[in-house]
C-alpha cells in the first residue's frame, strides 16, 4: 500500500496535531522548569535575608530610621542579567536539536524573561508593602536611602514600573551577553560588550534611579519625563531581544563535548 504525500504541506512543518502555539508553550515551560531553582532560589534568599536578618535586627535594636528592604534594590537587576545570560548557553542547543527554530526559541525566551521580570517586580512591590505595614505598626520611619521613581511605598505602580523596567532591560542585556559570548567566544564577546550592555545603560540614564542617580544628578543630568522614558526603555529592550535573535539566526550549533 503506498502512502500519498501531502504536497501542500511543507516538509519542515510540524507533525500533524502539534501546532506552533503548543510547541512555543512547551519551550517556555521548559525554560520555566529548568531555571526555577535559580529564580525561586534567589527569591527565597532575598526573603530570608529580609525576614530572618533585617526584621530580626530591627526588632532587636528597636528599629532604624530608614528602609532595610531598600538595601537590596540593586540585586534584582544584576541577578536578572545573569538569568538572561543563562538562557542561550543552557537551552539553545537542546531546543534546536528537538526541532525548535531559532525564531521560536527567541520568542519563547522573550516571553519567559518578561514573565520573570513581572514576577520579580511584583515581589519587590509586595515586600515594600509588607515592610511599610511593619514600620507603621512599630512607629518607625520607612525612609528610602536610594533615589527612586517613587517617594513613598504607597506608590505601588511606580515601584512596579521602576523595577520591571530595570529588570527587563538588564535581562535583555544579559540575553545579548549570553549570545555573543556563546557564538563568538570570550575575546570577541568582550569586544562586543558595548553593544550588549546598551539596553541596561539606556535604562539607567533614562530612569536615573538607585545608585547611579546621585552620580548623574551630580553632573547636572536630569531625568526625562516618564512619558518619554518608559516607552523608550520598552523599545530598547524589545530591540535588544530582536538583535539577539538576529545574532542567533545564522549561528551554527556547537559540538557537544565528551
PDB file of C-alpha atoms in Angstrom:
ATOM      1  CA  UNK A   1       0.000   0.000   0.000  1.00  0.00           C
ATOM      2  CA  UNK A   2       1.505   3.357  -0.976  1.00  0.00           C
ATOM      3  CA  UNK A   3       1.290   6.498   1.090  1.00  0.00           C
ATOM      4  CA  UNK A   4       0.293   9.719  -0.575  1.00  0.00           C
ATOM      5  CA  UNK A   5       2.400  12.682   0.470  1.00  0.00           C
ATOM      6  CA  UNK A   6       0.537  15.912   1.031  1.00  0.00           C
ATOM      7  CA  UNK A   7       2.432  18.187  -1.331  1.00  0.00           C
ATOM      8  CA  UNK A   8       0.652  21.256   0.008  1.00  0.00           C
ATOM      9  CA  UNK A   9       2.240  20.685   3.401  1.00  0.00           C
ATOM     10  CA  UNK A  10       5.890  21.907   3.637  1.00  0.00           C
ATOM     11  CA  UNK A  11       8.479  19.298   4.571  1.00  0.00           C
ATOM     12  CA  UNK A  12       9.639  21.417   7.528  1.00  0.00           C
ATOM     13  CA  UNK A  13       6.133  21.716   9.036  1.00  0.00           C
ATOM     14  CA  UNK A  14       5.449  20.338  12.475  1.00  0.00           C
ATOM     15  CA  UNK A  15       3.817  16.891  12.750  1.00  0.00           C
ATOM     16  CA  UNK A  16       0.033  16.863  12.485  1.00  0.00           C
ATOM     17  CA  UNK A  17      -1.653  17.726  15.766  1.00  0.00           C
ATOM     18  CA  UNK A  18       1.379  19.689  17.003  1.00  0.00           C
ATOM     19  CA  UNK A  19       0.805  23.392  16.456  1.00  0.00           C
ATOM     20  CA  UNK A  20       3.371  26.148  16.673  1.00  0.00           C
ATOM     21  CA  UNK A  21       1.473  27.588  19.652  1.00  0.00           C
ATOM     22  CA  UNK A  22       1.646  24.298  21.539  1.00  0.00           C
ATOM     23  CA  UNK A  23       5.333  23.919  20.822  1.00  0.00           C
ATOM     24  CA  UNK A  24       6.015  27.503  21.889  1.00  0.00           C
ATOM     25  CA  UNK A  25       4.169  26.822  25.128  1.00  0.00           C
ATOM     26  CA  UNK A  26       6.307  23.749  25.732  1.00  0.00           C
ATOM     27  CA  UNK A  27       9.528  25.682  25.120  1.00  0.00           C
ATOM     28  CA  UNK A  28       8.501  28.406  27.570  1.00  0.00           C
ATOM     29  CA  UNK A  29       7.520  25.733  30.106  1.00  0.00           C
ATOM     30  CA  UNK A  30      10.888  24.009  29.678  1.00  0.00           C
ATOM     31  CA  UNK A  31      12.667  27.295  30.400  1.00  0.00           C
ATOM     32  CA  UNK A  32      10.484  27.869  33.453  1.00  0.00           C
ATOM     33  CA  UNK A  33      11.142  24.404  34.853  1.00  0.00           C
ATOM     34  CA  UNK A  34      14.860  24.494  34.073  1.00  0.00           C
ATOM     35  CA  UNK A  35      15.523  27.890  35.643  1.00  0.00           C
ATOM     36  CA  UNK A  36      13.050  27.512  38.522  1.00  0.00           C
ATOM     37  CA  UNK A  37      15.727  26.554  41.088  1.00  0.00           C
ATOM     38  CA  UNK A  38      17.774  29.611  40.088  1.00  0.00           C
ATOM     39  CA  UNK A  39      14.864  32.065  40.111  1.00  0.00           C
ATOM     40  CA  UNK A  40      12.963  30.817  43.151  1.00  0.00           C
ATOM     41  CA  UNK A  41      16.255  30.289  44.987  1.00  0.00           C
ATOM     42  CA  UNK A  42      17.041  33.974  44.528  1.00  0.00           C
ATOM     43  CA  UNK A  43      13.575  34.999  45.745  1.00  0.00           C
ATOM     44  CA  UNK A  44      13.888  32.766  48.815  1.00  0.00           C
ATOM     45  CA  UNK A  45      17.353  34.082  49.650  1.00  0.00           C
ATOM     46  CA  UNK A  46      16.109  37.675  49.480  1.00  0.00           C
ATOM     47  CA  UNK A  47      13.066  36.827  51.613  1.00  0.00           C
ATOM     48  CA  UNK A  48      15.260  35.034  54.135  1.00  0.00           C
ATOM     49  CA  UNK A  49      17.674  37.952  54.338  1.00  0.00           C
ATOM     50  CA  UNK A  50      14.786  40.328  54.931  1.00  0.00           C
ATOM     51  CA  UNK A  51      12.712  38.240  57.333  1.00  0.00           C
ATOM     52  CA  UNK A  52      15.391  36.443  59.322  1.00  0.00           C
ATOM     53  CA  UNK A  53      18.097  39.090  59.357  1.00  0.00           C
ATOM     54  CA  UNK A  54      16.630  42.520  58.670  1.00  0.00           C
ATOM     55  CA  UNK A  55      13.411  42.125  60.651  1.00  0.00           C
ATOM     56  CA  UNK A  56      15.213  40.282  63.441  1.00  0.00           C
ATOM     57  CA  UNK A  57      17.815  43.024  63.644  1.00  0.00           C
ATOM     58  CA  UNK A  58      15.162  45.736  63.631  1.00  0.00           C
ATOM     59  CA  UNK A  59      13.170  44.113  66.417  1.00  0.00           C
ATOM     60  CA  UNK A  60      16.310  43.502  68.476  1.00  0.00           C
ATOM     61  CA  UNK A  61      17.661  47.039  68.101  1.00  0.00           C
ATOM     62  CA  UNK A  62      14.384  48.948  68.187  1.00  0.00           C
ATOM     63  CA  UNK A  63      14.357  49.883  64.520  1.00  0.00           C
ATOM     64  CA  UNK A  64      16.243  52.064  62.051  1.00  0.00           C
ATOM     65  CA  UNK A  65      15.238  55.440  60.585  1.00  0.00           C
ATOM     66  CA  UNK A  66      15.235  54.017  57.041  1.00  0.00           C
ATOM     67  CA  UNK A  67      14.005  51.103  54.945  1.00  0.00           C
ATOM     68  CA  UNK A  68      16.010  47.891  55.223  1.00  0.00           C
ATOM     69  CA  UNK A  69      14.435  46.324  52.131  1.00  0.00           C
ATOM     70  CA  UNK A  70      15.747  49.278  50.147  1.00  0.00           C
ATOM     71  CA  UNK A  71      19.293  47.989  50.712  1.00  0.00           C
ATOM     72  CA  UNK A  72      18.549  45.139  48.303  1.00  0.00           C
ATOM     73  CA  UNK A  73      17.307  47.249  45.402  1.00  0.00           C
ATOM     74  CA  UNK A  74      20.460  46.690  43.313  1.00  0.00           C
ATOM     75  CA  UNK A  75      20.279  42.908  43.355  1.00  0.00           C
ATOM     76  CA  UNK A  76      17.231  42.144  41.128  1.00  0.00           C
ATOM     77  CA  UNK A  77      18.613  43.807  38.005  1.00  0.00           C
ATOM     78  CA  UNK A  78      22.019  42.139  38.268  1.00  0.00           C
ATOM     79  CA  UNK A  79      20.503  38.767  39.081  1.00  0.00           C
ATOM     80  CA  UNK A  80      18.143  39.182  36.121  1.00  0.00           C
ATOM     81  CA  UNK A  81      21.094  39.956  33.860  1.00  0.00           C
ATOM     82  CA  UNK A  82      22.601  36.641  34.964  1.00  0.00           C
ATOM     83  CA  UNK A  83      19.290  34.940  34.172  1.00  0.00           C
ATOM     84  CA  UNK A  84      19.335  36.423  30.673  1.00  0.00           C
ATOM     85  CA  UNK A  85      22.924  35.272  30.181  1.00  0.00           C
ATOM     86  CA  UNK A  86      21.992  31.711  31.164  1.00  0.00           C
ATOM     87  CA  UNK A  87      19.173  31.114  28.666  1.00  0.00           C
ATOM     88  CA  UNK A  88      21.165  30.687  25.448  1.00  0.00           C
ATOM     89  CA  UNK A  89      24.083  28.507  26.634  1.00  0.00           C
ATOM     90  CA  UNK A  90      21.720  26.328  28.673  1.00  0.00           C
ATOM     91  CA  UNK A  91      18.936  25.762  26.143  1.00  0.00           C
ATOM     92  CA  UNK A  92      19.658  26.724  22.551  1.00  0.00           C
ATOM     93  CA  UNK A  93      21.486  23.540  21.551  1.00  0.00           C
ATOM     94  CA  UNK A  94      18.941  21.261  23.204  1.00  0.00           C
ATOM     95  CA  UNK A  95      15.927  23.110  21.807  1.00  0.00           C
ATOM     96  CA  UNK A  96      17.181  23.319  18.230  1.00  0.00           C
ATOM     97  CA  UNK A  97      18.114  19.628  18.325  1.00  0.00           C
ATOM     98  CA  UNK A  98      14.443  18.980  19.198  1.00  0.00           C
ATOM     99  CA  UNK A  99      13.255  20.835  16.095  1.00  0.00           C
ATOM    100  CA  UNK A 100      12.630  24.239  17.679  1.00  0.00           C
ATOM    101  CA  UNK A 101      13.520  27.065  15.298  1.00  0.00           C
ATOM    102  CA  UNK A 102      15.798  29.875  16.384  1.00  0.00           C
ATOM    103  CA  UNK A 103      12.924  32.306  15.959  1.00  0.00           C
ATOM    104  CA  UNK A 104      10.643  30.276  18.209  1.00  0.00           C
ATOM    105  CA  UNK A 105      13.458  29.945  20.749  1.00  0.00           C
ATOM    106  CA  UNK A 106      13.916  33.730  20.747  1.00  0.00           C
ATOM    107  CA  UNK A 107      10.173  34.366  21.133  1.00  0.00           C
ATOM    108  CA  UNK A 108       9.964  31.838  23.981  1.00  0.00           C
ATOM    109  CA  UNK A 109      12.943  33.421  25.728  1.00  0.00           C
ATOM    110  CA  UNK A 110      11.341  36.871  25.389  1.00  0.00           C
ATOM    111  CA  UNK A 111       8.069  35.609  26.885  1.00  0.00           C
ATOM    112  CA  UNK A 112       9.838  33.837  29.724  1.00  0.00           C
ATOM    113  CA  UNK A 113      12.114  36.769  30.604  1.00  0.00           C
ATOM    114  CA  UNK A 114       9.182  39.193  30.531  1.00  0.00           C
ATOM    115  CA  UNK A 115       7.235  36.918  32.888  1.00  0.00           C
ATOM    116  CA  UNK A 116      10.241  36.658  35.216  1.00  0.00           C
ATOM    117  CA  UNK A 117      10.538  40.462  35.222  1.00  0.00           C
ATOM    118  CA  UNK A 118       6.845  40.836  36.109  1.00  0.00           C
ATOM    119  CA  UNK A 119       7.130  38.269  38.904  1.00  0.00           C
ATOM    120  CA  UNK A 120      10.279  39.766  40.438  1.00  0.00           C
ATOM    121  CA  UNK A 121       8.977  43.348  40.212  1.00  0.00           C
ATOM    122  CA  UNK A 122       5.727  42.203  41.855  1.00  0.00           C
ATOM    123  CA  UNK A 123       7.721  40.589  44.671  1.00  0.00           C
ATOM    124  CA  UNK A 124       9.508  43.892  45.283  1.00  0.00           C
ATOM    125  CA  UNK A 125       6.189  45.720  45.435  1.00  0.00           C
ATOM    126  CA  UNK A 126       4.823  43.210  47.969  1.00  0.00           C
ATOM    127  CA  UNK A 127       7.928  43.360  50.136  1.00  0.00           C
ATOM    128  CA  UNK A 128       7.860  47.145  50.275  1.00  0.00           C
ATOM    129  CA  UNK A 129       4.193  46.945  51.328  1.00  0.00           C
ATOM    130  CA  UNK A 130       4.976  44.342  53.980  1.00  0.00           C
ATOM    131  CA  UNK A 131       7.786  46.487  55.329  1.00  0.00           C
ATOM    132  CA  UNK A 132       5.528  49.552  55.343  1.00  0.00           C
ATOM    133  CA  UNK A 133       2.990  47.664  57.440  1.00  0.00           C
ATOM    134  CA  UNK A 134       5.684  46.528  59.877  1.00  0.00           C
ATOM    135  CA  UNK A 135       7.141  50.020  60.191  1.00  0.00           C
ATOM    136  CA  UNK A 136       3.700  51.519  60.652  1.00  0.00           C
ATOM    137  CA  UNK A 137       2.866  49.102  63.474  1.00  0.00           C
ATOM    138  CA  UNK A 138       6.214  49.766  65.172  1.00  0.00           C
ATOM    139  CA  UNK A 139       6.127  53.525  64.578  1.00  0.00           C
ATOM    140  CA  UNK A 140       9.339  53.516  62.535  1.00  0.00           C
ATOM    141  CA  UNK A 141      10.215  55.772  59.610  1.00  0.00           C
ATOM    142  CA  UNK A 142      10.470  53.988  56.243  1.00  0.00           C
ATOM    143  CA  UNK A 143      12.838  56.465  54.613  1.00  0.00           C
ATOM    144  CA  UNK A 144      14.304  55.422  51.249  1.00  0.00           C
ATOM    145  CA  UNK A 145      18.095  55.552  51.203  1.00  0.00           C
ATOM    146  CA  UNK A 146      18.299  55.175  47.404  1.00  0.00           C
ATOM    147  CA  UNK A 147      16.737  57.575  44.868  1.00  0.00           C
ATOM    148  CA  UNK A 148      13.687  56.096  43.124  1.00  0.00           C
ATOM    149  CA  UNK A 149      10.843  56.978  40.815  1.00  0.00           C
ATOM    150  CA  UNK A 150       8.621  56.749  43.886  1.00  0.00           C
ATOM    151  CA  UNK A 151       8.828  58.877  47.012  1.00  0.00           C
ATOM    152  CA  UNK A 152       6.628  56.724  49.190  1.00  0.00           C
ATOM    153  CA  UNK A 153       5.948  52.984  49.275  1.00  0.00           C
ATOM    154  CA  UNK A 154       2.215  53.619  48.864  1.00  0.00           C
ATOM    155  CA  UNK A 155       3.057  54.371  45.194  1.00  0.00           C
ATOM    156  CA  UNK A 156       2.901  50.709  44.208  1.00  0.00           C
ATOM    157  CA  UNK A 157       2.506  51.495  40.500  1.00  0.00           C
ATOM    158  CA  UNK A 158       5.738  53.471  40.384  1.00  0.00           C
ATOM    159  CA  UNK A 159       7.563  50.782  42.379  1.00  0.00           C
ATOM    160  CA  UNK A 160       6.463  48.147  39.884  1.00  0.00           C
ATOM    161  CA  UNK A 161       7.312  50.368  36.902  1.00  0.00           C
ATOM    162  CA  UNK A 162      10.824  51.102  38.153  1.00  0.00           C
ATOM    163  CA  UNK A 163      11.763  47.533  38.934  1.00  0.00           C
ATOM    164  CA  UNK A 164      10.047  45.995  35.918  1.00  0.00           C
ATOM    165  CA  UNK A 165      11.876  48.322  33.520  1.00  0.00           C
ATOM    166  CA  UNK A 166      15.233  47.862  35.248  1.00  0.00           C
ATOM    167  CA  UNK A 167      14.862  44.085  35.348  1.00  0.00           C
ATOM    168  CA  UNK A 168      13.582  43.718  31.770  1.00  0.00           C
ATOM    169  CA  UNK A 169      16.337  45.872  30.293  1.00  0.00           C
ATOM    170  CA  UNK A 170      19.047  44.065  32.249  1.00  0.00           C
ATOM    171  CA  UNK A 171      17.588  40.737  31.105  1.00  0.00           C
ATOM    172  CA  UNK A 172      17.823  41.989  27.518  1.00  0.00           C
ATOM    173  CA  UNK A 173      21.450  42.952  28.125  1.00  0.00           C
ATOM    174  CA  UNK A 174      22.101  39.528  29.644  1.00  0.00           C
ATOM    175  CA  UNK A 175      20.412  37.858  26.647  1.00  0.00           C
ATOM    176  CA  UNK A 176      22.819  39.693  24.334  1.00  0.00           C
ATOM    177  CA  UNK A 177      25.808  38.880  26.551  1.00  0.00           C
ATOM    178  CA  UNK A 178      24.939  35.186  26.607  1.00  0.00           C
ATOM    179  CA  UNK A 179      24.521  35.032  22.827  1.00  0.00           C
ATOM    180  CA  UNK A 180      27.641  36.999  21.919  1.00  0.00           C
ATOM    181  CA  UNK A 181      29.918  35.040  24.246  1.00  0.00           C
ATOM    182  CA  UNK A 182      28.328  31.726  23.204  1.00  0.00           C
ATOM    183  CA  UNK A 183      28.576  32.433  19.493  1.00  0.00           C
ATOM    184  CA  UNK A 184      31.799  34.430  19.184  1.00  0.00           C
ATOM    185  CA  UNK A 185      33.855  33.215  22.136  1.00  0.00           C
ATOM    186  CA  UNK A 186      35.351  35.071  25.076  1.00  0.00           C
ATOM    187  CA  UNK A 187      37.549  37.720  23.463  1.00  0.00           C
ATOM    188  CA  UNK A 188      35.131  38.754  20.732  1.00  0.00           C
ATOM    189  CA  UNK A 189      32.360  38.663  23.337  1.00  0.00           C
ATOM    190  CA  UNK A 190      34.384  41.133  25.408  1.00  0.00           C
ATOM    191  CA  UNK A 191      34.813  43.392  22.371  1.00  0.00           C
ATOM    192  CA  UNK A 192      31.037  43.337  21.866  1.00  0.00           C
ATOM    193  CA  UNK A 193      30.281  44.347  25.467  1.00  0.00           C
ATOM    194  CA  UNK A 194      29.344  47.941  24.492  1.00  0.00           C
ATOM    195  CA  UNK A 195      26.653  46.574  22.147  1.00  0.00           C
ATOM    196  CA  UNK A 196      25.370  44.025  24.639  1.00  0.00           C
ATOM    197  CA  UNK A 197      25.059  46.499  27.511  1.00  0.00           C
ATOM    198  CA  UNK A 198      23.107  49.129  25.567  1.00  0.00           C
ATOM    199  CA  UNK A 199      19.641  48.142  26.959  1.00  0.00           C
ATOM    200  CA  UNK A 200      20.868  48.337  30.567  1.00  0.00           C
ATOM    201  CA  UNK A 201      22.837  51.563  30.016  1.00  0.00           C
ATOM    202  CA  UNK A 202      19.950  53.337  28.261  1.00  0.00           C
ATOM    203  CA  UNK A 203      17.586  52.386  31.089  1.00  0.00           C
ATOM    204  CA  UNK A 204      19.947  53.654  33.781  1.00  0.00           C
ATOM    205  CA  UNK A 205      20.241  57.012  32.006  1.00  0.00           C
ATOM    206  CA  UNK A 206      16.508  57.333  31.350  1.00  0.00           C
ATOM    207  CA  UNK A 207      15.276  56.322  34.814  1.00  0.00           C
ATOM    208  CA  UNK A 208      18.070  57.798  36.946  1.00  0.00           C
ATOM    209  CA  UNK A 209      17.150  55.556  39.870  1.00  0.00           C
ATOM    210  CA  UNK A 210      19.129  53.883  42.623  1.00  0.00           C
ATOM    211  CA  UNK A 211      22.913  54.220  42.965  1.00  0.00           C
ATOM    212  CA  UNK A 212      23.590  55.884  39.609  1.00  0.00           C
ATOM    213  CA  UNK A 213      21.132  58.698  40.340  1.00  0.00           C
ATOM    214  CA  UNK A 214      23.469  60.568  42.687  1.00  0.00           C
ATOM    215  CA  UNK A 215      26.295  60.393  40.144  1.00  0.00           C
ATOM    216  CA  UNK A 216      24.151  61.697  37.267  1.00  0.00           C
ATOM    217  CA  UNK A 217      22.466  64.350  39.379  1.00  0.00           C
ATOM    218  CA  UNK A 218      25.908  65.481  40.495  1.00  0.00           C
ATOM    219  CA  UNK A 219      26.848  66.388  36.910  1.00  0.00           C
ATOM    220  CA  UNK A 220      23.555  68.171  36.296  1.00  0.00           C
ATOM    221  CA  UNK A 221      21.870  65.445  34.248  1.00  0.00           C
ATOM    222  CA  UNK A 222      18.085  65.429  34.672  1.00  0.00           C
ATOM    223  CA  UNK A 223      15.645  62.570  34.135  1.00  0.00           C
ATOM    224  CA  UNK A 224      13.416  62.966  31.073  1.00  0.00           C
ATOM    225  CA  UNK A 225       9.636  62.801  31.611  1.00  0.00           C
ATOM    226  CA  UNK A 226       8.351  59.289  32.321  1.00  0.00           C
ATOM    227  CA  UNK A 227       6.067  59.637  29.292  1.00  0.00           C
ATOM    228  CA  UNK A 228       9.285  59.620  27.239  1.00  0.00           C
ATOM    229  CA  UNK A 229      11.445  57.348  29.388  1.00  0.00           C
ATOM    230  CA  UNK A 230       9.058  54.400  29.825  1.00  0.00           C
ATOM    231  CA  UNK A 231       8.203  53.746  26.144  1.00  0.00           C
ATOM    232  CA  UNK A 232      11.847  54.382  25.181  1.00  0.00           C
ATOM    233  CA  UNK A 233      13.046  51.725  27.611  1.00  0.00           C
ATOM    234  CA  UNK A 234      10.450  49.249  26.362  1.00  0.00           C
ATOM    235  CA  UNK A 235      11.500  49.874  22.740  1.00  0.00           C
ATOM    236  CA  UNK A 236      15.205  49.466  23.551  1.00  0.00           C
ATOM    237  CA  UNK A 237      14.529  46.247  25.485  1.00  0.00           C
ATOM    238  CA  UNK A 238      12.471  44.789  22.623  1.00  0.00           C
ATOM    239  CA  UNK A 239      15.175  45.780  20.136  1.00  0.00           C
ATOM    240  CA  UNK A 240      17.748  44.085  22.357  1.00  0.00           C
ATOM    241  CA  UNK A 241      15.767  40.851  22.224  1.00  0.00           C
ATOM    242  CA  UNK A 242      15.399  41.178  18.459  1.00  0.00           C
ATOM    243  CA  UNK A 243      19.102  41.830  17.916  1.00  0.00           C
ATOM    244  CA  UNK A 244      19.758  38.688  19.944  1.00  0.00           C
ATOM    245  CA  UNK A 245      17.558  36.743  17.528  1.00  0.00           C
ATOM    246  CA  UNK A 246      19.434  38.199  14.553  1.00  0.00           C
ATOM    247  CA  UNK A 247      22.692  37.040  16.123  1.00  0.00           C
ATOM    248  CA  UNK A 248      21.237  33.583  16.790  1.00  0.00           C
ATOM    249  CA  UNK A 249      19.744  33.085  13.329  1.00  0.00           C
ATOM    250  CA  UNK A 250      22.959  32.261  11.419  1.00  0.00           C
ATOM    251  CA  UNK A 251      24.691  30.593  14.370  1.00  0.00           C
ATOM    252  CA  UNK A 252      25.914  27.036  13.932  1.00  0.00           C
ATOM    253  CA  UNK A 253      25.398  24.698  16.877  1.00  0.00           C
ATOM    254  CA  UNK A 254      28.459  23.790  18.892  1.00  0.00           C
ATOM    255  CA  UNK A 255      29.572  20.185  19.093  1.00  0.00           C
ATOM    256  CA  UNK A 256      28.786  18.512  22.402  1.00  0.00           C
ATOM    257  CA  UNK A 257      31.888  17.763  24.453  1.00  0.00           C
ATOM    258  CA  UNK A 258      32.679  14.379  25.938  1.00  0.00           C
TER     259      UNK A 258
END
